[in-house]
Tab-separated table of C-alpha atoms in Angstrom:
chain	number	residue	atom	x	y	z
A	11	UNK	CA	-0.213	0.073	0.020
A	12	UNK	CA	0.976	3.259	-1.089
A	13	UNK	CA	0.610	6.639	-0.856
A	14	UNK	CA	0.451	9.838	-3.028
A	15	UNK	CA	0.319	8.089	-6.295
A	16	UNK	CA	-0.883	10.833	-8.094
A	17	UNK	CA	2.196	12.096	-9.468
A	18	UNK	CA	6.030	11.459	-9.342
A	19	UNK	CA	7.982	9.300	-6.941
A	20	UNK	CA	4.491	7.748	-5.558
A	21	UNK	CA	3.169	7.530	-9.281
A	22	UNK	CA	6.054	5.741	-11.278
A	23	UNK	CA	6.179	3.519	-7.952
A	24	UNK	CA	2.922	2.198	-8.330
A	25	UNK	CA	3.534	0.704	-12.254
A	26	UNK	CA	7.049	0.087	-11.002
A	27	UNK	CA	6.108	-2.493	-8.136
A	28	UNK	CA	2.605	-3.482	-10.360
A	29	UNK	CA	5.263	-4.502	-13.886
A	30	UNK	CA	7.251	-6.915	-11.130
A	31	UNK	CA	4.014	-8.242	-10.380
A	32	UNK	CA	2.782	-6.917	-7.071
A	33	UNK	CA	-0.743	-6.329	-5.358
A	34	UNK	CA	-0.381	-2.907	-5.088
A	35	UNK	CA	-3.100	-0.540	-3.419
A	36	UNK	CA	-2.140	2.778	-5.096
A	37	UNK	CA	-4.028	5.719	-2.811
A	38	UNK	CA	-4.187	9.022	-4.692
A	39	UNK	CA	-5.347	12.089	-3.291
A	40	UNK	CA	-8.069	12.091	-6.246
A	41	UNK	CA	-9.519	9.071	-7.338
A	42	UNK	CA	-11.185	10.687	-10.329
A	43	UNK	CA	-7.969	12.612	-10.978
A	44	UNK	CA	-5.426	12.068	-14.422
A	45	UNK	CA	-2.842	10.098	-12.201
A	46	UNK	CA	-5.655	7.824	-11.083
A	47	UNK	CA	-6.634	7.067	-14.659
A	48	UNK	CA	-3.111	6.910	-15.758
A	49	UNK	CA	-2.846	4.462	-14.023
A	50	UNK	CA	-6.128	2.195	-13.966
A	51	UNK	CA	-5.120	2.471	-18.051
A	52	UNK	CA	-1.867	1.434	-17.849
A	53	UNK	CA	-1.295	-1.397	-14.933
A	54	UNK	CA	-2.919	-4.584	-14.361
A	55	UNK	CA	-6.139	-5.877	-12.794
A	56	UNK	CA	-3.871	-6.338	-9.732
A	57	UNK	CA	-3.600	-2.889	-8.500
A	58	UNK	CA	-6.140	-1.019	-6.914
A	59	UNK	CA	-6.637	2.362	-7.221
A	60	UNK	CA	-7.873	4.095	-3.394
A	61	UNK	CA	-8.651	7.437	-2.651
A	62	UNK	CA	-6.453	8.472	0.048
A	63	UNK	CA	-6.212	11.616	1.575
A	64	UNK	CA	-3.533	11.409	4.060
A	65	UNK	CA	-4.828	14.079	6.455
A	66	UNK	CA	-8.421	12.583	6.245
A	67	UNK	CA	-8.893	9.885	9.237
A	68	UNK	CA	-11.946	9.298	7.557
A	69	UNK	CA	-10.143	8.413	4.557
A	70	UNK	CA	-7.603	6.427	5.967
A	71	UNK	CA	-9.946	4.268	7.496
A	72	UNK	CA	-11.381	3.251	4.871
A	73	UNK	CA	-8.598	2.569	2.829
A	74	UNK	CA	-7.995	0.367	5.809
A	75	UNK	CA	-10.803	-1.267	5.651
A	76	UNK	CA	-10.549	-1.926	1.855
A	77	UNK	CA	-7.137	-3.457	2.105
A	78	UNK	CA	-8.092	-5.445	4.931
A	79	UNK	CA	-10.618	-6.985	3.467
A	80	UNK	CA	-8.612	-7.807	0.222
A	81	UNK	CA	-6.006	-9.374	1.932
A	82	UNK	CA	-8.027	-10.945	4.797
A	83	UNK	CA	-6.054	-13.474	7.061
A	84	UNK	CA	-2.435	-12.666	5.067
A	85	UNK	CA	-1.455	-9.386	6.320
A	86	UNK	CA	0.187	-6.497	4.273
A	87	UNK	CA	3.632	-7.325	3.472
A	88	UNK	CA	4.497	-3.481	2.556
A	89	UNK	CA	3.496	0.235	3.656
A	90	UNK	CA	5.178	2.987	1.661
A	91	UNK	CA	4.177	6.586	3.179
A	92	UNK	CA	5.295	8.368	-0.292
A	93	UNK	CA	2.633	11.146	-0.076
A	94	UNK	CA	4.648	14.383	0.762
A	95	UNK	CA	4.215	18.369	0.086
A	96	UNK	CA	6.682	21.305	-0.109
A	97	UNK	CA	5.630	24.009	0.265
A	98	UNK	CA	7.073	27.653	-1.260
A	99	UNK	CA	10.935	27.627	-0.491
A	100	UNK	CA	11.740	30.579	1.098
A	101	UNK	CA	13.619	31.827	4.007
A	102	UNK	CA	12.536	30.333	7.560
A	103	UNK	CA	11.537	33.445	8.953
A	104	UNK	CA	10.109	34.484	6.311
A	105	UNK	CA	7.185	31.491	5.960
A	106	UNK	CA	3.887	32.146	7.274
A	107	UNK	CA	2.698	29.763	9.920
A	108	UNK	CA	0.233	28.106	7.459
A	109	UNK	CA	3.196	27.060	5.659
A	110	UNK	CA	4.625	24.995	8.663
A	111	UNK	CA	1.682	23.356	9.685
A	112	UNK	CA	0.423	22.171	6.376
A	113	UNK	CA	3.887	20.572	5.576
A	114	UNK	CA	3.841	18.955	9.308
A	115	UNK	CA	0.158	17.455	8.622
A	116	UNK	CA	0.419	15.882	5.212
A	117	UNK	CA	4.699	15.827	5.650
A	118	UNK	CA	4.985	13.932	9.219
A	119	UNK	CA	1.248	13.274	10.756
A	120	UNK	CA	-0.428	12.209	7.928
A	121	UNK	CA	2.232	9.580	7.356
A	122	UNK	CA	2.373	9.045	10.940
A	123	UNK	CA	-1.382	8.516	11.025
A	124	UNK	CA	-1.040	5.501	8.279
A	125	UNK	CA	1.513	4.000	9.499
A	126	UNK	CA	-0.575	3.528	12.891
A	127	UNK	CA	-3.936	2.340	11.398
A	128	UNK	CA	-1.796	-0.302	9.174
A	129	UNK	CA	0.143	-1.541	11.812
A	130	UNK	CA	-2.155	-4.437	12.595
A	131	UNK	CA	-1.656	-5.567	9.023
A	132	UNK	CA	2.177	-5.045	8.690
A	133	UNK	CA	2.103	-7.399	12.210
A	134	UNK	CA	0.372	-10.393	10.981
A	135	UNK	CA	3.227	-10.619	7.922
A	136	UNK	CA	6.092	-9.567	10.128
A	137	UNK	CA	6.332	-6.900	6.893
A	138	UNK	CA	7.818	-3.740	5.802
A	139	UNK	CA	7.161	-0.062	6.686
A	140	UNK	CA	8.948	2.275	4.033
A	141	UNK	CA	9.068	5.793	4.915
A	142	UNK	CA	9.919	9.010	2.172
A	143	UNK	CA	11.566	11.159	3.962
A	144	UNK	CA	13.959	13.892	2.254
A	145	UNK	CA	17.702	15.011	2.340
A	146	UNK	CA	16.303	17.543	3.990
A	147	UNK	CA	14.920	15.652	6.450
A	148	UNK	CA	18.739	14.380	7.464
A	149	UNK	CA	20.761	17.552	7.133
A	150	UNK	CA	19.664	21.555	7.031
A	151	UNK	CA	18.668	23.224	3.866
A	152	UNK	CA	18.473	27.080	3.293
A	153	UNK	CA	14.676	28.066	2.350
A	154	UNK	CA	13.480	24.323	3.663
A	155	UNK	CA	12.544	25.170	7.401
A	156	UNK	CA	9.154	23.816	7.132
A	157	UNK	CA	9.903	21.088	4.476
A	158	UNK	CA	12.984	19.666	6.265
A	159	UNK	CA	11.550	19.701	9.489
A	160	UNK	CA	8.619	18.279	8.706
A	161	UNK	CA	10.599	15.508	7.040
A	162	UNK	CA	13.399	15.302	10.123
A	163	UNK	CA	10.028	14.335	12.077
A	164	UNK	CA	8.913	11.733	10.174
A	165	UNK	CA	12.927	10.052	10.078
A	166	UNK	CA	13.349	10.320	13.841
A	167	UNK	CA	9.788	8.629	13.733
A	168	UNK	CA	10.704	6.088	11.412
A	169	UNK	CA	14.002	5.796	13.668
A	170	UNK	CA	11.864	5.043	16.834
A	171	UNK	CA	9.197	3.038	15.316
A	172	UNK	CA	12.803	1.060	13.785
A	173	UNK	CA	13.267	-0.171	17.112
A	174	UNK	CA	10.325	-0.447	18.909
A	175	UNK	CA	8.307	-3.009	16.026
A	176	UNK	CA	11.269	-4.967	15.400
A	177	UNK	CA	10.591	-7.668	18.241
A	178	UNK	CA	7.229	-8.479	15.768
A	179	UNK	CA	9.741	-8.752	13.209
A	180	UNK	CA	8.645	-5.768	11.566
A	181	UNK	CA	11.316	-3.865	9.300
A	182	UNK	CA	11.074	-0.106	9.436
A	183	UNK	CA	12.757	2.190	6.665
A	184	UNK	CA	13.835	5.727	5.832
A	185	UNK	CA	14.092	7.054	2.377
A	186	UNK	CA	16.557	9.708	2.231
A	187	UNK	CA	16.417	10.879	-1.941
A	188	UNK	CA	18.575	13.583	-3.000
A	189	UNK	CA	16.732	16.466	-5.530
A	190	UNK	CA	14.561	14.403	-8.018
A	191	UNK	CA	12.104	15.928	-10.719
A	192	UNK	CA	8.932	14.560	-9.142
A	193	UNK	CA	6.287	17.403	-9.477
A	194	UNK	CA	5.970	18.169	-5.949
A	195	UNK	CA	7.091	21.792	-6.314
A	196	UNK	CA	3.380	22.126	-7.399
A	197	UNK	CA	1.631	24.256	-10.069
A	198	UNK	CA	2.060	28.111	-10.750
A	199	UNK	CA	-1.188	28.451	-9.741
A	200	UNK	CA	-0.333	27.504	-6.316
A	201	UNK	CA	2.639	29.416	-6.428
A	202	UNK	CA	1.241	32.371	-7.170
A	203	UNK	CA	-1.457	31.551	-3.995
A	204	UNK	CA	1.530	30.707	-1.361
A	205	UNK	CA	3.563	33.711	-2.855
A	206	UNK	CA	1.173	36.307	-2.864
A	207	UNK	CA	0.295	34.815	1.609
A	208	UNK	CA	4.203	34.801	1.890
A	209	UNK	CA	4.091	38.212	0.727
A	210	UNK	CA	0.706	39.762	2.107
A	211	UNK	CA	2.059	38.386	5.793
A	212	UNK	CA	5.518	40.506	6.085
A	213	UNK	CA	6.124	42.713	8.526
A	214	UNK	CA	7.074	46.249	7.404
A	215	UNK	CA	10.578	45.409	8.672
A	216	UNK	CA	11.504	41.800	7.713
A	217	UNK	CA	10.380	42.983	4.097
A	218	UNK	CA	12.723	46.148	4.586
A	219	UNK	CA	15.449	43.612	6.210
A	220	UNK	CA	15.226	41.075	3.292
A	221	UNK	CA	14.829	43.836	0.497
A	222	UNK	CA	12.178	43.533	-2.474
A	223	UNK	CA	14.523	41.990	-4.744
A	224	UNK	CA	15.967	38.887	-2.420
A	225	UNK	CA	11.779	38.499	-2.040
A	226	UNK	CA	11.879	38.908	-6.077
A	227	UNK	CA	14.412	36.192	-6.293
A	228	UNK	CA	12.667	33.577	-4.319
A	229	UNK	CA	9.919	32.930	-7.326
A	230	UNK	CA	13.203	32.336	-9.828
A	231	UNK	CA	14.722	30.264	-7.326
A	232	UNK	CA	11.389	27.904	-7.791
A	233	UNK	CA	11.027	27.919	-11.424
A	234	UNK	CA	14.446	27.169	-11.377
A	235	UNK	CA	13.926	23.905	-9.572
A	236	UNK	CA	13.116	21.424	-11.278
A	237	UNK	CA	16.031	21.896	-13.930
A	238	UNK	CA	18.358	21.272	-10.982
A	239	UNK	CA	16.802	17.814	-10.563
A	240	UNK	CA	17.632	14.450	-11.856
A	241	UNK	CA	14.547	13.391	-14.059
A	242	UNK	CA	15.337	9.732	-13.738
A	243	UNK	CA	13.325	7.843	-10.731
A	244	UNK	CA	15.125	4.521	-10.802
A	245	UNK	CA	17.641	4.984	-8.008
A	246	UNK	CA	14.315	5.885	-6.026
A	247	UNK	CA	12.783	3.330	-6.869
A	248	UNK	CA	15.474	0.651	-6.899
A	249	UNK	CA	16.026	1.919	-2.942
A	250	UNK	CA	12.295	0.857	-2.339
A	251	UNK	CA	12.097	-2.388	-3.952
A	252	UNK	CA	15.148	-3.627	-1.636
A	253	UNK	CA	13.477	-2.183	1.372
A	254	UNK	CA	10.582	-3.930	0.480
A	255	UNK	CA	12.427	-7.188	-0.364
A	256	UNK	CA	15.862	-7.814	0.838
A	257	UNK	CA	16.181	-9.923	3.802
A	258	UNK	CA	18.531	-7.696	5.806
A	259	UNK	CA	17.270	-3.888	4.748
A	260	UNK	CA	19.064	-0.519	5.348
A	261	UNK	CA	17.754	1.565	8.068
A	262	UNK	CA	18.300	4.693	6.031
A	263	UNK	CA	18.801	4.691	1.968
A	264	UNK	CA	20.068	8.101	0.134
A	265	UNK	CA	19.405	7.444	-3.424
A	266	UNK	CA	20.634	10.252	-5.865
A	267	UNK	CA	23.715	11.275	-7.326
A	268	UNK	CA	26.196	12.476	-4.391
A	269	UNK	CA	23.076	12.379	-1.753
A	270	UNK	CA	25.439	10.518	1.132
A	271	UNK	CA	27.690	13.091	0.605
A	272	UNK	CA	26.342	16.512	2.521
A	273	UNK	CA	24.658	13.907	5.299
A	274	UNK	CA	28.596	12.327	5.540
A	275	UNK	CA	29.677	16.139	6.000
A	276	UNK	CA	27.272	16.898	8.630
A	277	UNK	CA	27.732	14.417	10.431
A	278	UNK	CA	31.239	13.328	10.923
A	279	UNK	CA	32.501	16.888	10.096
A	280	UNK	CA	32.676	20.016	12.615
A	281	UNK	CA	29.143	22.615	12.391
A	282	UNK	CA	30.897	25.310	10.997
A	283	UNK	CA	32.323	23.474	8.001
A	284	UNK	CA	29.015	22.080	6.878
A	285	UNK	CA	27.539	25.643	7.091
A	286	UNK	CA	30.893	26.767	4.849
A	287	UNK	CA	30.062	23.519	2.540
């Protein structure tokens, strides 16, 4: 069972696992949207599309009942918490509190609720819980205070659950991809809305401190973000597959070119050196 299958990594992962013969329960934010329709059209009959807004307790429970009915006593082998949002990348002081709350609601609380709800099925199968965190969840990255904090919370949750659930044979893994082109950055309309909210909530002295040129440059940073991201998602898909199938999976995966380098520097060098790097 995986969440966030409308677009990006989740969409590619649903297709990939289906092509390998898995029975896939693909949770989508909109079961009538183009992503869901594409999954129905291109995947096998084994794949089931589930309406799943992970911030809705009702939809999480309904998805659990649907999956429970289909797997019966066999249990569920894997849950992949993939659904996530980026928010508007900007300095932490500039971001409105709504961005912090929204990132935590989706990236952390939603994943926790899905995990807690589906754990009885994983306990039956001694299965796998895979949480899609981010490189920003392991190291501090400028302009990702809200996103990074929510992903760091998810990574810590993964680590604690890995320890606590081992007595039932459940294995828990966190994935920390580097930059991949996934569509998480959203649409121009969403950027406009978030940028408007950000600008409207800025106190005058903060606006003056940062300057209009810097504030306008935030949009350019967002527009050029996809060009710095890898279009090939296969390293992430391979990491999730290994997490699901390996006899001894890693607790942490860092797919993507050089994804482990900043993490290594952050963990092994003085902080001033990492900040300079």
